[in-house]
Amino acid sequence: MKNLVMAMMLLGLVGAVAWVGFRRTPVPAQAAGEPTVGRRAPVIVELFTSEGCSSCPPADAVLAALEEEQPVDGAQVIALSEHVDYWNYIGWADPFSSAAYSARQELYAGVMRNERIYTPQMIVDGQAEFVGSNGAKAREAIARAARAPKADVVVTRSAAAPADALSLAFEIRIRDVPAISAGDVAEVLFAITERRLASNVLRGENAGRKLSHTAVVRELRALGRIDPSTNAYSGQTRMALIDGWKRDNLQAVVFIQERAHRKILGAASISCK
C-alpha cells in the first residue's frame, strides 16, 4: 500500500509541468493569497505562458492574483505575461504569442543553466525561476526581491504627447542604479501590457475553454543603457496605439535589466488611461 501511494505521488509530480526542449518539443504544471502595508518596492514578475498549454491557466490565475491583490508585504508586483509561440503547432495559435518572448525565455534558460524551456515558468526580478502555478514560491521570491536595492525609476506621461489619441508619449528618469555586475551593462526596457483579455479556445489542449489573461505584453523594446558615468538615464519614448488595444486596460512599464546576468535593478509602471 505504501509503495502504491509513493507511485501515485510521483505520477502527480510528473504531470505538474509542461517541459519543452530547446528543439521545442513540448510536454505538460500547480494556485495565490497574504496582505501588504507600508511602502512597496517594485518587483517584476514575468510569466512565460501559452493558450496551447493545458498546465498554464492555473499559472495565469496566480499572476492575476499577485497583480490584483498585491499580497506580499513591502512589494509592488509589476506583472508581465509573455505568451510564447512554441506551442502553436499543436492545433491552437495563441493570438498573444510572439517568437520574441520565446527567445527571451531561452536567454533566461542559458543564464540559469536550465536544460529546457517550459511553460508555465515564472521569473522574479530576473533571478528566481520556478513553475508559474506555485503561488507560495512566488510570494517567497517576491518578498526576497523586494528587499534588494532598487533604482529610483520615474515614468510620466509627456507634456508633449500628441492630441490625436492614436499614440502616447512618456518621459523616463532613472537614478541611483544599484551596482551593476562586473563586465555587464544595464539596459532600460519599455513594455506595454494589457489586462482583461480573454480567448475562446477552439482547438489544442485547452479546446472548449474560455481563458482570461492579465498584463499581457503587447510590446517590449530596449530604449538605451544606463550611463555608467552618471549611474542614471533620462529620455522619452512614444508608442502607437494599435487597433484592438483597449487604452483603459493598458499599462506602460519601464525596468532596468542587466544584459548578461539578467538581474532587474529597478522598475516603475503607469496607466495609459
Short mmCIF file of C-alpha atoms in Angstrom, two decimals:
data_model
loop_
_atom_site.label_atom_id
_atom_site.label_comp_id
_atom_site.label_asym_id
_atom_site.label_seq_id
_atom_site.Cartn_x
_atom_site.Cartn_y
_atom_site.Cartn_z
CA MET A 1 0.00 0.00 0.00
CA LYS A 2 2.85 2.34 0.94
CA ASN A 3 4.54 1.70 -2.43
CA LEU A 4 1.28 2.42 -4.26
CA VAL A 5 0.91 5.81 -2.52
CA MET A 6 4.51 6.72 -3.38
CA ALA A 7 3.96 5.77 -7.02
CA MET A 8 0.81 7.91 -7.22
CA MET A 9 2.67 10.90 -5.72
CA LEU A 10 5.45 10.54 -8.27
CA LEU A 11 2.95 10.35 -11.13
CA GLY A 12 1.34 13.57 -9.87
CA LEU A 13 4.68 15.35 -9.89
CA VAL A 14 5.49 14.16 -13.41
CA GLY A 15 2.31 15.75 -14.77
CA ALA A 16 2.86 19.06 -12.96
CA VAL A 17 4.98 20.88 -15.55
CA ALA A 18 4.95 21.33 -19.29
CA TRP A 19 8.57 20.94 -20.40
CA VAL A 20 9.96 21.99 -23.75
CA GLY A 21 13.45 21.15 -25.00
CA PHE A 22 15.45 23.72 -26.92
CA ARG A 23 14.31 21.96 -30.08
CA ARG A 24 10.85 22.98 -28.91
CA THR A 25 9.29 19.58 -28.40
CA PRO A 26 6.52 20.22 -25.82
CA VAL A 27 5.34 18.14 -22.90
CA PRO A 28 2.76 19.24 -19.88
CA ALA A 29 2.43 22.27 -14.49
CA GLN A 30 0.01 23.97 -9.84
CA ALA A 31 -2.60 28.32 -7.11
CA ALA A 32 -2.18 32.52 -4.64
CA GLY A 33 -3.01 34.83 -1.48
CA GLU A 34 -1.45 37.38 2.31
CA PRO A 35 -1.75 41.39 2.96
CA THR A 36 0.52 44.33 2.35
CA VAL A 37 1.30 47.52 4.25
CA GLY A 38 3.69 50.44 4.05
CA ARG A 39 5.94 51.41 1.19
CA ARG A 40 6.36 48.93 -1.62
CA ALA A 41 9.43 48.12 -3.68
CA PRO A 42 8.67 47.38 -7.35
CA VAL A 43 9.27 43.75 -8.36
CA ILE A 44 8.96 42.49 -11.94
CA VAL A 45 7.15 39.14 -12.16
CA GLU A 46 7.31 37.53 -15.60
CA LEU A 47 5.17 34.59 -16.63
CA PHE A 48 6.01 32.60 -19.77
CA THR A 49 2.71 31.03 -20.76
CA SER A 50 0.63 29.83 -23.69
CA GLU A 51 -3.02 29.24 -24.54
CA GLY A 52 -1.88 25.98 -26.14
CA CYS A 53 -0.66 24.54 -22.83
CA SER A 54 -3.19 22.88 -20.52
CA SER A 55 -0.95 23.50 -17.48
CA CYS A 56 -0.90 27.27 -17.99
CA PRO A 57 -4.37 28.51 -16.89
CA PRO A 58 -3.64 27.92 -13.16
CA ALA A 59 -0.42 29.95 -13.53
CA ASP A 60 -2.32 32.72 -15.34
CA ALA A 61 -4.65 32.81 -12.32
CA VAL A 62 -1.70 33.07 -9.91
CA LEU A 63 -0.27 36.03 -11.86
CA ALA A 64 -3.68 37.75 -11.87
CA ALA A 65 -4.00 37.29 -8.09
CA LEU A 66 -0.48 38.65 -7.48
CA GLU A 67 -1.23 41.73 -9.59
CA GLU A 68 -4.72 42.41 -8.23
CA GLU A 69 -4.24 41.52 -4.57
CA GLN A 70 -0.61 42.67 -4.12
CA PRO A 71 -0.29 40.06 -1.36
CA VAL A 72 3.40 40.47 -0.43
CA ASP A 73 4.20 42.97 2.30
CA GLY A 74 6.65 45.60 1.06
CA ALA A 75 6.42 44.63 -2.62
CA GLN A 76 4.65 46.17 -5.59
CA VAL A 77 4.18 43.38 -8.11
CA ILE A 78 4.53 44.56 -11.72
CA ALA A 79 3.32 41.70 -13.89
CA LEU A 80 4.46 40.77 -17.40
CA SER A 81 2.63 37.91 -19.12
CA GLU A 82 4.73 36.78 -22.09
CA HIS A 83 2.99 34.33 -24.43
CA VAL A 84 5.47 32.04 -26.19
CA ASP A 85 4.92 30.67 -29.70
CA TYR A 86 6.39 27.14 -29.46
CA TRP A 87 3.03 25.57 -28.52
CA ASN A 88 1.23 26.98 -31.57
CA TYR A 89 1.92 23.93 -33.74
CA ILE A 90 -0.31 21.56 -31.73
CA GLY A 91 -3.59 22.97 -33.02
CA TRP A 92 -4.14 26.41 -31.49
CA ALA A 93 -2.19 29.54 -32.44
CA ASP A 94 -2.13 31.73 -29.33
CA PRO A 95 -3.23 35.19 -30.55
CA PHE A 96 -0.96 36.88 -27.99
CA SER A 97 2.14 34.81 -28.73
CA SER A 98 5.43 36.00 -30.19
CA ALA A 99 8.74 34.40 -31.11
CA ALA A 100 10.37 37.35 -29.30
CA TYR A 101 9.08 36.09 -25.94
CA SER A 102 10.23 32.53 -26.70
CA ALA A 103 13.69 33.97 -27.46
CA ARG A 104 13.64 35.98 -24.21
CA GLN A 105 12.83 32.81 -22.27
CA GLU A 106 15.73 30.98 -23.93
CA LEU A 107 18.08 33.77 -22.79
CA TYR A 108 16.95 33.16 -19.22
CA ALA A 109 17.45 29.40 -19.63
CA GLY A 110 21.04 29.96 -20.70
CA VAL A 111 21.83 32.17 -17.71
CA MET A 112 20.01 29.92 -15.23
CA ARG A 113 21.57 26.78 -16.74
CA ASN A 114 18.21 25.18 -17.44
CA GLU A 115 18.50 22.39 -19.99
CA ARG A 116 14.96 23.01 -21.23
CA ILE A 117 12.45 25.79 -21.50
CA TYR A 118 8.96 25.07 -20.21
CA THR A 119 5.56 26.55 -19.53
CA PRO A 120 4.29 27.86 -17.26
CA GLN A 121 7.51 29.42 -15.98
CA MET A 122 7.58 32.39 -13.59
CA ILE A 123 10.70 34.54 -13.19
CA VAL A 124 11.02 37.15 -10.43
CA ASP A 125 13.28 40.18 -10.99
CA GLY A 126 15.28 38.11 -13.49
CA GLN A 127 16.81 35.96 -10.75
CA ALA A 128 14.42 33.33 -9.36
CA GLU A 129 12.58 30.83 -11.59
CA PHE A 130 10.01 28.16 -10.81
CA VAL A 131 6.75 26.59 -12.01
CA GLY A 132 4.40 29.51 -12.52
CA SER A 133 1.42 27.97 -10.74
CA ASN A 134 3.32 27.72 -7.44
CA GLY A 135 1.84 30.70 -5.59
CA ALA A 136 3.73 30.06 -2.34
CA LYS A 137 7.08 30.02 -4.11
CA ALA A 138 6.12 33.17 -6.00
CA ARG A 139 5.37 35.07 -2.77
CA GLU A 140 8.68 33.89 -1.27
CA ALA A 141 10.70 35.05 -4.28
CA ILE A 142 8.85 38.38 -4.47
CA ALA A 143 9.48 39.09 -0.77
CA ARG A 144 13.18 38.34 -1.24
CA ALA A 145 13.41 40.53 -4.35
CA ALA A 146 11.66 43.43 -2.58
CA ARG A 147 14.49 43.58 -0.03
CA ALA A 148 17.17 44.09 -2.70
CA PRO A 149 18.40 47.63 -3.56
CA LYS A 150 16.34 49.31 -6.29
CA ALA A 151 16.99 52.18 -8.68
CA ASP A 152 14.80 55.27 -8.50
CA VAL A 153 12.64 54.98 -11.64
CA VAL A 154 10.04 57.59 -12.61
CA VAL A 155 7.87 57.31 -15.70
CA THR A 156 5.36 60.05 -16.56
CA ARG A 157 3.15 60.96 -19.49
CA SER A 158 4.93 63.54 -21.62
CA ALA A 159 3.51 67.05 -21.79
CA ALA A 160 4.37 66.91 -25.48
CA ALA A 161 2.05 63.93 -26.05
CA PRO A 162 0.07 64.19 -29.31
CA ALA A 163 -3.61 65.05 -29.05
CA ASP A 164 -4.75 62.59 -31.73
CA ALA A 165 -5.38 59.74 -29.24
CA LEU A 166 -3.54 57.37 -31.61
CA SER A 167 -0.24 57.42 -29.73
CA LEU A 168 1.18 58.18 -26.30
CA ALA A 169 4.48 59.71 -25.21
CA PHE A 170 6.35 59.08 -21.96
CA GLU A 171 9.26 60.67 -20.10
CA ILE A 172 11.60 58.41 -18.16
CA ARG A 173 14.04 59.41 -15.44
CA ILE A 174 16.27 56.90 -13.68
CA ARG A 175 18.88 57.50 -11.00
CA ASP A 176 20.69 55.74 -8.14
CA VAL A 177 21.02 52.46 -10.01
CA PRO A 178 22.43 49.68 -7.78
CA ALA A 179 25.87 48.29 -8.61
CA ILE A 180 25.90 46.52 -11.97
CA SER A 181 27.60 43.11 -12.18
CA ALA A 182 31.23 43.30 -13.29
CA GLY A 183 31.62 43.34 -17.06
CA ASP A 184 27.88 43.76 -17.65
CA VAL A 185 25.71 46.62 -18.91
CA ALA A 186 22.26 47.65 -17.72
CA GLU A 187 19.60 48.21 -20.36
CA VAL A 188 16.44 50.28 -20.00
CA LEU A 189 13.45 48.29 -21.27
CA PHE A 190 9.98 49.57 -22.08
CA ALA A 191 6.85 47.39 -22.20
CA ILE A 192 3.17 47.91 -22.86
CA THR A 193 0.85 45.43 -21.15
CA GLU A 194 -2.88 44.91 -21.43
CA ARG A 195 -5.19 43.40 -18.82
CA ARG A 196 -8.74 41.98 -19.03
CA LEU A 197 -8.04 39.91 -22.15
CA ALA A 198 -9.79 36.63 -22.94
CA SER A 199 -9.96 33.96 -25.64
CA ASN A 200 -12.42 31.23 -26.51
CA VAL A 201 -10.01 28.44 -27.36
CA LEU A 202 -11.33 26.20 -30.13
CA ARG A 203 -8.54 23.65 -30.55
CA GLY A 204 -5.48 22.19 -28.83
CA GLU A 205 -5.06 21.20 -25.18
CA ASN A 206 -7.45 23.91 -23.91
CA ALA A 207 -10.16 23.33 -26.53
CA GLY A 208 -13.59 24.46 -25.34
CA ARG A 209 -12.26 26.71 -22.57
CA LYS A 210 -12.52 30.47 -22.17
CA LEU A 211 -9.16 31.69 -20.91
CA SER A 212 -8.59 35.01 -19.12
CA HIS A 213 -5.29 36.91 -19.02
CA THR A 214 -3.78 39.91 -17.31
CA ALA A 215 -0.71 42.06 -18.05
CA VAL A 216 -0.23 40.53 -21.50
CA VAL A 217 2.89 42.05 -23.05
CA ARG A 218 1.86 43.79 -26.27
CA GLU A 219 5.21 45.44 -26.92
CA LEU A 220 8.69 45.11 -25.43
CA ARG A 221 11.74 47.04 -26.57
CA ALA A 222 15.05 48.44 -25.34
CA LEU A 223 15.37 52.22 -25.02
CA GLY A 224 19.05 52.52 -24.19
CA ARG A 225 21.57 51.87 -21.44
CA ILE A 226 22.34 53.25 -18.02
CA ASP A 227 25.21 55.73 -18.31
CA PRO A 228 27.96 54.29 -16.07
CA SER A 229 29.49 57.76 -15.55
CA THR A 230 26.28 59.16 -14.01
CA ASN A 231 24.59 55.93 -12.93
CA ALA A 232 21.44 57.36 -14.50
CA TYR A 233 19.26 57.62 -17.60
CA SER A 234 16.75 60.10 -18.95
CA GLY A 235 14.80 60.07 -22.16
CA GLN A 236 11.47 59.96 -23.93
CA THR A 237 9.64 57.32 -25.90
CA ARG A 238 6.46 57.19 -27.91
CA MET A 239 4.14 54.31 -28.69
CA ALA A 240 1.37 53.91 -31.24
CA LEU A 241 -1.97 52.60 -30.02
CA ILE A 242 -2.63 49.52 -32.14
CA ASP A 243 -6.16 48.86 -33.35
CA GLY A 244 -7.83 46.42 -30.96
CA TRP A 245 -5.92 47.53 -27.85
CA LYS A 246 -8.18 48.97 -25.13
CA ARG A 247 -6.43 52.03 -23.79
CA ASP A 248 -8.14 51.89 -20.37
CA ASN A 249 -6.54 48.46 -19.83
CA LEU A 250 -3.03 49.41 -20.95
CA GLN A 251 -0.06 50.00 -18.70
CA ALA A 252 3.43 51.25 -19.53
CA VAL A 253 6.27 49.53 -17.69
CA VAL A 254 9.90 50.64 -17.53
CA PHE A 255 12.57 48.44 -15.99
CA ILE A 256 16.35 48.16 -15.87
CA GLN A 257 17.93 44.78 -16.61
CA GLU A 258 21.49 43.53 -16.83
CA ARG A 259 22.09 42.25 -20.33
CA ALA A 260 24.21 39.21 -19.41
CA HIS A 261 23.20 38.34 -15.84
CA ARG A 262 19.51 39.26 -16.43
CA LYS A 263 19.15 40.82 -12.96
CA ILE A 264 16.46 43.52 -12.76
CA LEU A 265 17.66 46.58 -10.88
CA GLY A 266 14.53 48.73 -10.71
CA ALA A 267 11.14 49.33 -12.30
CA ALA A 268 8.06 51.55 -12.45
CA SER A 269 4.70 51.48 -14.21
CA ILE A 270 1.97 53.92 -15.19
CA SER A 271 -1.55 53.59 -16.54
CA CYS A 272 -2.14 54.63 -20.15
CA LYS A 273 -5.69 55.89 -19.46
#
